[in-house]
Coordinates of C-alpha atoms and ligand atoms in Angstrom, one line a residue:
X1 CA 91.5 -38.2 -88.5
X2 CA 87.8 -37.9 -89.8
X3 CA 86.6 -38.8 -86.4
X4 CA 83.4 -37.5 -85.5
X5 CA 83.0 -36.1 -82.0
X6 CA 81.0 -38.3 -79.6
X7 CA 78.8 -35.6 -78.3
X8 CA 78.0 -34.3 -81.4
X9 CA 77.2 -38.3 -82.4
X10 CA 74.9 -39.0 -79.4
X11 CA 73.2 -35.5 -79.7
X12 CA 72.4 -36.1 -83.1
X13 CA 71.3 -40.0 -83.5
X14 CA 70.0 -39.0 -87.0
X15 CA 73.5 -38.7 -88.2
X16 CA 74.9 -42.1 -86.6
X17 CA 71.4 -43.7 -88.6
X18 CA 72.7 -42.5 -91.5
X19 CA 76.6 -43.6 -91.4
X20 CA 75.2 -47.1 -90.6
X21 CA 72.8 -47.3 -93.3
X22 CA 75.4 -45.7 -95.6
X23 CA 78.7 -47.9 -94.5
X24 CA 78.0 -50.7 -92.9
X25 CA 77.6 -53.8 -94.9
X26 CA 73.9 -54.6 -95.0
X27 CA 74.4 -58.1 -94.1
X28 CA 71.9 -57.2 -91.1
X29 CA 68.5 -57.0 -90.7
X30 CA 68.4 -54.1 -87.8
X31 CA 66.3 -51.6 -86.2
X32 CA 67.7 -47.5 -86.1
X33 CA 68.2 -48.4 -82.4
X34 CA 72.2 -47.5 -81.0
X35 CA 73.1 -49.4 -78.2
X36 CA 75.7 -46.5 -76.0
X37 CA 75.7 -47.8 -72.6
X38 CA 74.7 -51.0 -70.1
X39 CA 74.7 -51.3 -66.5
X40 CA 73.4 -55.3 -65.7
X41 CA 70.5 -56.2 -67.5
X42 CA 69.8 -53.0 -69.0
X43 CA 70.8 -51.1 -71.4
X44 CA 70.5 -47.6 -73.0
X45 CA 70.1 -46.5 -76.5
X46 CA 71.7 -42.9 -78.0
X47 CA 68.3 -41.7 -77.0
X48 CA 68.5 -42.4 -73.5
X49 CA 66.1 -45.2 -73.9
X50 CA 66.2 -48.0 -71.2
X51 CA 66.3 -51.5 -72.3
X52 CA 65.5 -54.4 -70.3
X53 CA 68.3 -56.8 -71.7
X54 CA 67.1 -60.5 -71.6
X55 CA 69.4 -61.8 -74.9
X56 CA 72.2 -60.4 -73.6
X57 CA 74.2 -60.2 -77.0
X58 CA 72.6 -63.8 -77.9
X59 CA 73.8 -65.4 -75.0
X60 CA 77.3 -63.8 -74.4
X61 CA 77.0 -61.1 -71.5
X62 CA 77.1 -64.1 -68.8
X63 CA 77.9 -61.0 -66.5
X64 CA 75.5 -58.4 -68.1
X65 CA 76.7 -54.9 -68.6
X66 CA 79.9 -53.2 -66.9
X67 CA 80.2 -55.9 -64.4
X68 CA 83.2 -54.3 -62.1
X69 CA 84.9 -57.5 -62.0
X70 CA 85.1 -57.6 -65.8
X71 CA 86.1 -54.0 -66.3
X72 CA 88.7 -54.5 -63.6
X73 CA 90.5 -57.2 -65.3
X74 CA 90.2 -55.9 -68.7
X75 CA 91.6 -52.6 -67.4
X76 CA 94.1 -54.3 -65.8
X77 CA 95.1 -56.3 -68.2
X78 CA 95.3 -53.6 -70.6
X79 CA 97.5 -51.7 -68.9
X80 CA 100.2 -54.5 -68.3
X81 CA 99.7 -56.6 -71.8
X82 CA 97.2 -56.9 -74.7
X83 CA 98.6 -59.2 -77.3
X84 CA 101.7 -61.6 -77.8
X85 CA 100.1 -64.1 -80.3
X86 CA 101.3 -67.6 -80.0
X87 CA 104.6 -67.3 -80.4
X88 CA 104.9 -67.3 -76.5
X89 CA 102.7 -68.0 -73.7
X90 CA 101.0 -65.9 -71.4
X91 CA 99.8 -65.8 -68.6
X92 CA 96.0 -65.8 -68.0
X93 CA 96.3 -67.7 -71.0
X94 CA 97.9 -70.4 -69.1
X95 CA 95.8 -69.6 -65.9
X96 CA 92.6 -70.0 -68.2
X97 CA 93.6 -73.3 -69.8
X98 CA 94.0 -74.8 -66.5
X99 CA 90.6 -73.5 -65.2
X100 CA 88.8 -74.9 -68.1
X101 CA 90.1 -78.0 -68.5
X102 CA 89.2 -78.8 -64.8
X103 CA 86.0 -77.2 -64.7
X104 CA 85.5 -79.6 -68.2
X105 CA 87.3 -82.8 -66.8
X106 CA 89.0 -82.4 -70.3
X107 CA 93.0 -82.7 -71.3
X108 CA 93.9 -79.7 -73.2
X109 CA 92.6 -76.4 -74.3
X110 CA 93.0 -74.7 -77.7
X111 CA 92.1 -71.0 -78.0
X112 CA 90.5 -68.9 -80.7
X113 CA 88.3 -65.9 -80.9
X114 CA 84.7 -67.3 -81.9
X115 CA 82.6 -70.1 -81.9
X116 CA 83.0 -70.7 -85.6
X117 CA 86.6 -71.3 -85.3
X118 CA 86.3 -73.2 -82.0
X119 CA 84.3 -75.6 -84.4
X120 CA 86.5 -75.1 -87.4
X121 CA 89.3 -76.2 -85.3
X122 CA 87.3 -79.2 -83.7
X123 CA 86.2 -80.5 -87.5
X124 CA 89.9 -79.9 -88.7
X125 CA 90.9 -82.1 -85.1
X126 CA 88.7 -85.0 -86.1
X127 CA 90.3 -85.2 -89.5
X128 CA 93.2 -84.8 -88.6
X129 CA 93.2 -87.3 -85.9
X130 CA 92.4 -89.9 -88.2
X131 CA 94.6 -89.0 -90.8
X132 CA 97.6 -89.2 -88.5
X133 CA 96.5 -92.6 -87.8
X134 CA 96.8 -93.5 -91.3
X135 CA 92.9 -93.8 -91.8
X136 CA 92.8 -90.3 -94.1
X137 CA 89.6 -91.4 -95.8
X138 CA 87.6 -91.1 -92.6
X139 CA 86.6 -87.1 -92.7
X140 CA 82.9 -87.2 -93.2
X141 CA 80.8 -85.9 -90.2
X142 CA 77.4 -86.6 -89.4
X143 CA 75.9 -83.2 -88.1
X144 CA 72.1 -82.5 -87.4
X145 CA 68.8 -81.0 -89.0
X146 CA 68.3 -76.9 -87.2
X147 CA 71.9 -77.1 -85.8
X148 CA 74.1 -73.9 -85.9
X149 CA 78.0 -74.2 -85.8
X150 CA 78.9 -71.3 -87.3
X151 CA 79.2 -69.7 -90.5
X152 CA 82.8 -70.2 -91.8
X153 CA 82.9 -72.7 -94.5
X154 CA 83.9 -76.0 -92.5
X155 CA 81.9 -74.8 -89.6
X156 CA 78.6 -73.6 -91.9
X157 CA 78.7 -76.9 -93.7
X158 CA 77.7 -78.3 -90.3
X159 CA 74.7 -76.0 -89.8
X160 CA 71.7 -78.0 -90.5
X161 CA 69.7 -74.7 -91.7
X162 CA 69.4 -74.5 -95.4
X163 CA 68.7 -70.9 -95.3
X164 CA 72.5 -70.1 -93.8
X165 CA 74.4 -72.6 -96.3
X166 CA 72.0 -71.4 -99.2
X167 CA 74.3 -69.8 -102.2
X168 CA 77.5 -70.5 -100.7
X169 CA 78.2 -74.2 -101.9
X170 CA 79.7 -76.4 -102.5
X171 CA 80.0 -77.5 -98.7
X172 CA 80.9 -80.9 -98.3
X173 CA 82.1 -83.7 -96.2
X174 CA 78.7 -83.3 -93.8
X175 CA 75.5 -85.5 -94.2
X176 CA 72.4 -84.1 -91.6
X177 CA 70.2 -85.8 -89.9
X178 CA 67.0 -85.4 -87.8
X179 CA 68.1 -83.8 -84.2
X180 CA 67.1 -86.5 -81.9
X181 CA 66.9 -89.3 -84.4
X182 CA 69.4 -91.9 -83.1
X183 CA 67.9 -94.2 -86.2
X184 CA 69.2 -92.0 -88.6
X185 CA 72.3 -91.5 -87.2
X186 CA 73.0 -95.2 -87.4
X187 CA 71.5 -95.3 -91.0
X188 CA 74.6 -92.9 -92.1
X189 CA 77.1 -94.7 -90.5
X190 CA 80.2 -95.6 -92.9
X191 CA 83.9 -96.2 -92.7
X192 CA 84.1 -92.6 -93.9
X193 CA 82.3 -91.3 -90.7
X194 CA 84.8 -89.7 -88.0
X195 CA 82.6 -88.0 -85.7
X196 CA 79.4 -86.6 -85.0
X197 CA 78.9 -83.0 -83.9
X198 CA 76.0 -81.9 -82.0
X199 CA 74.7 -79.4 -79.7
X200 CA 73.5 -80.4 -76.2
X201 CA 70.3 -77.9 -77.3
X202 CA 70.0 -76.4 -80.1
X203 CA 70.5 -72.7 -79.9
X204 CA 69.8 -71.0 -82.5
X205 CA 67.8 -73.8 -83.6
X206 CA 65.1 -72.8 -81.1
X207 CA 65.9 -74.1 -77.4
X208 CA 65.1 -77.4 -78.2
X209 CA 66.3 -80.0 -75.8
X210 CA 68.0 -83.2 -76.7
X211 CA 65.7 -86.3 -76.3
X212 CA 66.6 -87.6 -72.7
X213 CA 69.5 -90.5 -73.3
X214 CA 70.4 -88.8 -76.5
X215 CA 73.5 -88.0 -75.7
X216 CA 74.6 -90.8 -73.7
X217 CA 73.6 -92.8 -76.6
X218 CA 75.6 -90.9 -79.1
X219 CA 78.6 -91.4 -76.8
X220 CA 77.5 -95.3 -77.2
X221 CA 77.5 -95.1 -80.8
X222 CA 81.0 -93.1 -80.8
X223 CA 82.3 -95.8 -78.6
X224 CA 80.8 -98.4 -80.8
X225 CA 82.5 -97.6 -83.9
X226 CA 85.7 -95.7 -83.0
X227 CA 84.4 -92.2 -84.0
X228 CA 84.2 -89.0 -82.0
X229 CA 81.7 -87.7 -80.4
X230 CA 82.2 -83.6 -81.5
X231 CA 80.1 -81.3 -78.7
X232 CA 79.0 -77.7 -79.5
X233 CA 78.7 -75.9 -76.1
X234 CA 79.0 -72.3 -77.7
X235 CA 75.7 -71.4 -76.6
X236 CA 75.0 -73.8 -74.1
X237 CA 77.9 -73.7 -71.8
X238 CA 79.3 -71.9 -68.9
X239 CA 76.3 -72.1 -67.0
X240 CA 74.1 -70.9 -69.3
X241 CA 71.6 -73.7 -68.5
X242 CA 71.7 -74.3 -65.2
X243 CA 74.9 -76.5 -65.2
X244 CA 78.6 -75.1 -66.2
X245 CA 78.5 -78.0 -69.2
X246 CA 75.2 -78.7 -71.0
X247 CA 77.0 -82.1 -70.9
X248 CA 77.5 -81.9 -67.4
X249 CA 73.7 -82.4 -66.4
X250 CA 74.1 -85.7 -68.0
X251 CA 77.8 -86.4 -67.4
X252 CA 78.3 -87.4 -71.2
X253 CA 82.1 -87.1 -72.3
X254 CA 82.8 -85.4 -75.9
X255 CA 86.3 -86.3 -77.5
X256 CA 86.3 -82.7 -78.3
X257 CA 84.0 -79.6 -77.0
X258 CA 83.9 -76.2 -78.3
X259 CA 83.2 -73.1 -76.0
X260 CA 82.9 -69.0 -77.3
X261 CA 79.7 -67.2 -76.8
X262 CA 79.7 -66.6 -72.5
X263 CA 83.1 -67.5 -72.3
X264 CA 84.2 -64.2 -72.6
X265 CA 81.5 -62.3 -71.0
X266 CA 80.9 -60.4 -74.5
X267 CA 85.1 -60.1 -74.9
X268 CA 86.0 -62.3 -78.5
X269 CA 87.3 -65.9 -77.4
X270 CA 86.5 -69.0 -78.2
X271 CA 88.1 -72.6 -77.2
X272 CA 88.5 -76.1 -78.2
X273 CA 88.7 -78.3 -75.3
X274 CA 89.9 -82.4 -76.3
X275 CA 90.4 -85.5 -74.2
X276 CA 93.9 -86.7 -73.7
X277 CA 93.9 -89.3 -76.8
X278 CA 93.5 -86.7 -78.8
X279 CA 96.9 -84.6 -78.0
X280 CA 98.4 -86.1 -81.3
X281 CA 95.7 -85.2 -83.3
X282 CA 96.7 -81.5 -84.5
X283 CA 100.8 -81.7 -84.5
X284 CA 102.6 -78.6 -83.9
X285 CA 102.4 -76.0 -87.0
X286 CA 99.5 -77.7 -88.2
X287 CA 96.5 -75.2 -86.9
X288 CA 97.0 -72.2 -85.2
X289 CA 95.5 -68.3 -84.4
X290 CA 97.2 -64.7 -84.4
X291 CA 94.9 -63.4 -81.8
X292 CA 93.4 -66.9 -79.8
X293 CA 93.8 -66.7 -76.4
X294 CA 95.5 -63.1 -75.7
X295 CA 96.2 -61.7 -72.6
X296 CA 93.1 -59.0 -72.6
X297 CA 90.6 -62.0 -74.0
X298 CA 92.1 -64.5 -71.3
X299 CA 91.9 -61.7 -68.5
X300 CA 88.3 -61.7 -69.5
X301 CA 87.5 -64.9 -69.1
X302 CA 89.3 -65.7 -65.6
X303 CA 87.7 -62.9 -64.4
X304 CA 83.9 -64.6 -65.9
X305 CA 85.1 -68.0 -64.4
X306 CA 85.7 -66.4 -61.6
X307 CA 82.4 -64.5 -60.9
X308 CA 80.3 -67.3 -62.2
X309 CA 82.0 -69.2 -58.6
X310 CA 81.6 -66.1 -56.3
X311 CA 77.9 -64.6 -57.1
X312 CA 76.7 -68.5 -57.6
X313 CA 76.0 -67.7 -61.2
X314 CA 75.4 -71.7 -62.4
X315 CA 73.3 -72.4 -59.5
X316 CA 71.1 -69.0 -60.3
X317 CA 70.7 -69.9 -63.8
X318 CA 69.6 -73.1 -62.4
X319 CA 66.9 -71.4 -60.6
X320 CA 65.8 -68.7 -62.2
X321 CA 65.6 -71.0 -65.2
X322 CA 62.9 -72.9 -63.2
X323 CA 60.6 -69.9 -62.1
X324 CA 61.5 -69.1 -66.4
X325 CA 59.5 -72.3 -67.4
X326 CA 57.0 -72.1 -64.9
X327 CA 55.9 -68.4 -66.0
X328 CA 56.5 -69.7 -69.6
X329 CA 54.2 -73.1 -69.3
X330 CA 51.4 -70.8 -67.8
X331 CA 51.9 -68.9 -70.8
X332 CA 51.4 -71.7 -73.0
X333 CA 48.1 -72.5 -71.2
X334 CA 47.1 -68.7 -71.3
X335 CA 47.5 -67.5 -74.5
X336 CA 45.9 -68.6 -77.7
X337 CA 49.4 -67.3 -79.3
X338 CA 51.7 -69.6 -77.6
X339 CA 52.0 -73.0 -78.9
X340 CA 54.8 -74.1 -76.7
X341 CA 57.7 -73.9 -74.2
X342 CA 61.2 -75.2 -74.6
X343 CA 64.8 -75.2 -73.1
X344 CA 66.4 -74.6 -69.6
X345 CA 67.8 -72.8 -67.6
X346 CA 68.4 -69.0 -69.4
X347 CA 68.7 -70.4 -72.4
X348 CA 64.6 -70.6 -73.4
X349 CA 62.1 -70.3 -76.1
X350 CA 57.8 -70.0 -76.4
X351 CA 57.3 -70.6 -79.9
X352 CA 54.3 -68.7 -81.2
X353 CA 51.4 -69.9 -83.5
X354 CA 52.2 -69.3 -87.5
X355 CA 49.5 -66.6 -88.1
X356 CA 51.9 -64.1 -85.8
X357 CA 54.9 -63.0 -86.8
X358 CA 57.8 -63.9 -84.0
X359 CA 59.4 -60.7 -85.2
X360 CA 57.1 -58.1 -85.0
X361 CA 56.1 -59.3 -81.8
X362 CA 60.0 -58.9 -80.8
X363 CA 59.5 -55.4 -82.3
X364 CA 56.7 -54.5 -79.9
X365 CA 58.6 -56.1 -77.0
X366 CA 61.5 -53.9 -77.7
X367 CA 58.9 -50.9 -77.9
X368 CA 58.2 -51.5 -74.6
X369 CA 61.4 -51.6 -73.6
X370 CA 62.1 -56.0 -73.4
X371 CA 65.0 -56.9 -76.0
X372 CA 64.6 -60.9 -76.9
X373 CA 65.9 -62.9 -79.8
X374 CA 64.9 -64.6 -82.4
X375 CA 65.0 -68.7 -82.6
X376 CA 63.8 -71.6 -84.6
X377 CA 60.8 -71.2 -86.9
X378 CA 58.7 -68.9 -85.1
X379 CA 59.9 -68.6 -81.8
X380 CA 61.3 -65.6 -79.4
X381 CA 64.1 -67.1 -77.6
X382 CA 65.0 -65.7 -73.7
X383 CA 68.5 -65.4 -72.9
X384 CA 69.0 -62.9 -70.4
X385 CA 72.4 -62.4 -68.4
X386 CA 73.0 -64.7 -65.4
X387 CA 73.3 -61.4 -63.1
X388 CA 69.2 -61.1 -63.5
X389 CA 67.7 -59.6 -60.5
X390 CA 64.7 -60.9 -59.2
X391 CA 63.1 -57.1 -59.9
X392 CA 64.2 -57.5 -63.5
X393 CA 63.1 -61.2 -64.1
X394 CA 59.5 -59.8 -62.9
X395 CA 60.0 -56.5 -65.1
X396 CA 60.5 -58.5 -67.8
X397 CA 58.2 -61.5 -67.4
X398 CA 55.1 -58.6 -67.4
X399 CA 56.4 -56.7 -70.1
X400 CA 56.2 -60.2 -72.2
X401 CA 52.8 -61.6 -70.7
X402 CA 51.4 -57.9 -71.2
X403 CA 52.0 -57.7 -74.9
X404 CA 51.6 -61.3 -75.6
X405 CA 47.4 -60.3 -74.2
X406 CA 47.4 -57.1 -75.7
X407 CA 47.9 -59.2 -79.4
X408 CA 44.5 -60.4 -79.0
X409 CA 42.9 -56.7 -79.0
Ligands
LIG501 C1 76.7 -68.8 -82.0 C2 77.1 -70.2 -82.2 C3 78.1 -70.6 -83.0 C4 78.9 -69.6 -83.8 O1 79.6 -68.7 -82.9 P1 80.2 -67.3 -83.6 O2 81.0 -66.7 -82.4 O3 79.0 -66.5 -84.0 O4 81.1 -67.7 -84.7 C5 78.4 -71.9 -83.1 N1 77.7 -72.8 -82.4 C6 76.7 -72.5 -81.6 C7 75.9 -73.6 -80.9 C8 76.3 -71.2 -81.5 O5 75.2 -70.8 -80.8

């Protein structure tokens, strides 16, 4: 085994630079920072660096770092069963299904590991689902401008960012239009069509909200025209802004609903969620997953599901999202960088004016000891765990207005 020792790793963070730059795949743009340890919203780098955490993993630590309940049920899973695959049940699998779909008001639950395969499987559902009904030359799916679904190759030809699908074509079977625009979604309409997807707020897209009635309307349209109405929730959901659904604020019903990123609390799982017409969609053998909804995953996510209820998590968001966009608004007005404000709950963005860079201004914050992300065109994105204290919010608020003024010396 050519394992080195850990001590001799973390007392020698050189070394560990080195092995990255040499064997990881440089698919990444990252800093020489090592992430070793996290307790909340902090974290620690092989240094001994503290980290404010506010993008907690791009929206995935709903419980922050080392949350007891977490490491409880993952330890305790561990110990009595890690992995069947699907040839039988389990059961937190079971446990979480049924939690889910109630939280949801949805039918059934399908399980995978990420969000791109929660959408796979919901793109490969709405084909399906017509195909079983004889009507196999419905498939096409109208998508949006900025969205992010994922980056498999049904999943990525749903992202609406040309950069992502750039070089990796052909993609087909998707036709974009403007996020927001219910004229153009009505422009693309065709007996191909048989769904729309869309994200409640774009994500990666930049925390941009959905146009009030947008939803409701797509639902309308779905309605209209016998199509489904395909919901992203990856980033959006399990609490993350302000409500348990996205959809929930404005109690729209998807056909079908993906979930991955919080779901977890930074353990792999994703899940496809579908209403009770849709049970004959995907027949038995026809899509499937070694490793979806394990014992260890499933463990993790009770144990999420189950915190979120008990420290009030949704209803924090929910307000700590509100004292977010008041700080942020004053922001706006205050500095000459900030051009604007956008999102909800912990799930946020200030987009910044084009002469600065949103990255090196993320590269100062982390400096100082503030980790963000990256969003949109030229935005930093906020999206810290749902276990924020009130000490931390304010830690992290000063760090941000600080070097946001100290820009203009
Ligand atoms: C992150 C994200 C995905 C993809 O999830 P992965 O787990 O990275 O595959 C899909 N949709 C949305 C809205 C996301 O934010």
């Amino acid at each position: 085994m050519n394992r080195i020792p850990e001590t001799e790793a973390l007392t020698k963070p050189h070394l560990l630079a080195e092995k990255a730059a040499r064997y990881l795949y440089p698919n990444y743009a990252r800093p020489d920072v090592v992430l070793v340890r996290g307790q909340g919203a902090r974290v620690w780098d092989e240094s001994g660096r503290e980290y404010l955490d506010f993008y907690a993993g791009v929206a995935v630590s709903t419980l922050g770092h080392s949350h007891p309940a977490l490491v409880r049920a993952i330890s305790e899973q561990a110990t009595r069963l890690v992995h069947t695959s699907n040839y039988y049940y389990n059961e937190p699998n079971i446990l979480l299904a049924e939690q889910l779909a109630t939280r949801a008001k949805m039918a059934h639950v399908f399980f995978c590991n990420s969000g791109t395969e929660a959408n796979e499987a919901m793109l490969k559902l709405a084909r399906r689902h017509f195909f079983e009904r004889g009507d196999a030359n419905r498939y096409e799916i109208i998508a949006f401008e900025s969205a992010f679904h994922g980056r498999t190759m049904g999943s990525l030809a749903a992202t609406g960012t040309a950069k992502y699908r750039q070089g990796f074509g052909p993609l087909g079977g998707v036709t974009h239009v403007p996020y927001g625009d219910l004229a153009a979604v009505e422009s693309v309409l065709s007996a191909r069509v048989a769904g729309i997807i869309v994200e409640p707020m774009l994500g990666e897209g930049g925390a941009v909200e959905a146009p009030p009635g947008f939803l409701r309307a797509l639902r309308a349209i779905a309605d209209q025209h016998g199509i489904l109405l395909l919901v992203d929730e990856i980033q959006t959901g399990i609490g993350r802004t302000g409500s348990f659904l996205a959809t929930g604020a404005e109690e729209v019903r998807a056909d079908a609903l993906t979930l991955a990123k919080g779901l977890g609390g930074g353990v792999p799982i994703g899940a496809l969620l579908t209403g009770p017409h849709l049970e004959a969609a995907l027949p038995k053998g026809s899509h499937g997953s070694t490793f979806g909804g394990n014992p260890l995953a499933s463990a993790a996510a009770l144990a999420v599901l189950q915190t979120l209820d008990e420290e009030g998590l949704v209803e924090r968001a929910r307000e700590l999202g509100v004292r977010l966009r008041d700080r942020l608004d004053a922001l706006v007005k205050k500095s000459a960088f900030v051009t604007e404000r956008r999102g909800r709950g912990l799930l946020q963005a200030i987009e910044l004016v084009p002469q600065v860079s949103a990255g090196a201004v993320l590269a100062r914050l982390r400096e100082r000891g503030l980790l963000v992300t990256l969003a949109g065109a030229n935005a930093l994105r906020l999206t810290p765990p749902l276990v924020l204290t009130d000490e931390e919010f304010e830690k992290g608020l000063s760090i941000l207005e600080e070097t946001l003024q100290d820009l203009s010396s």
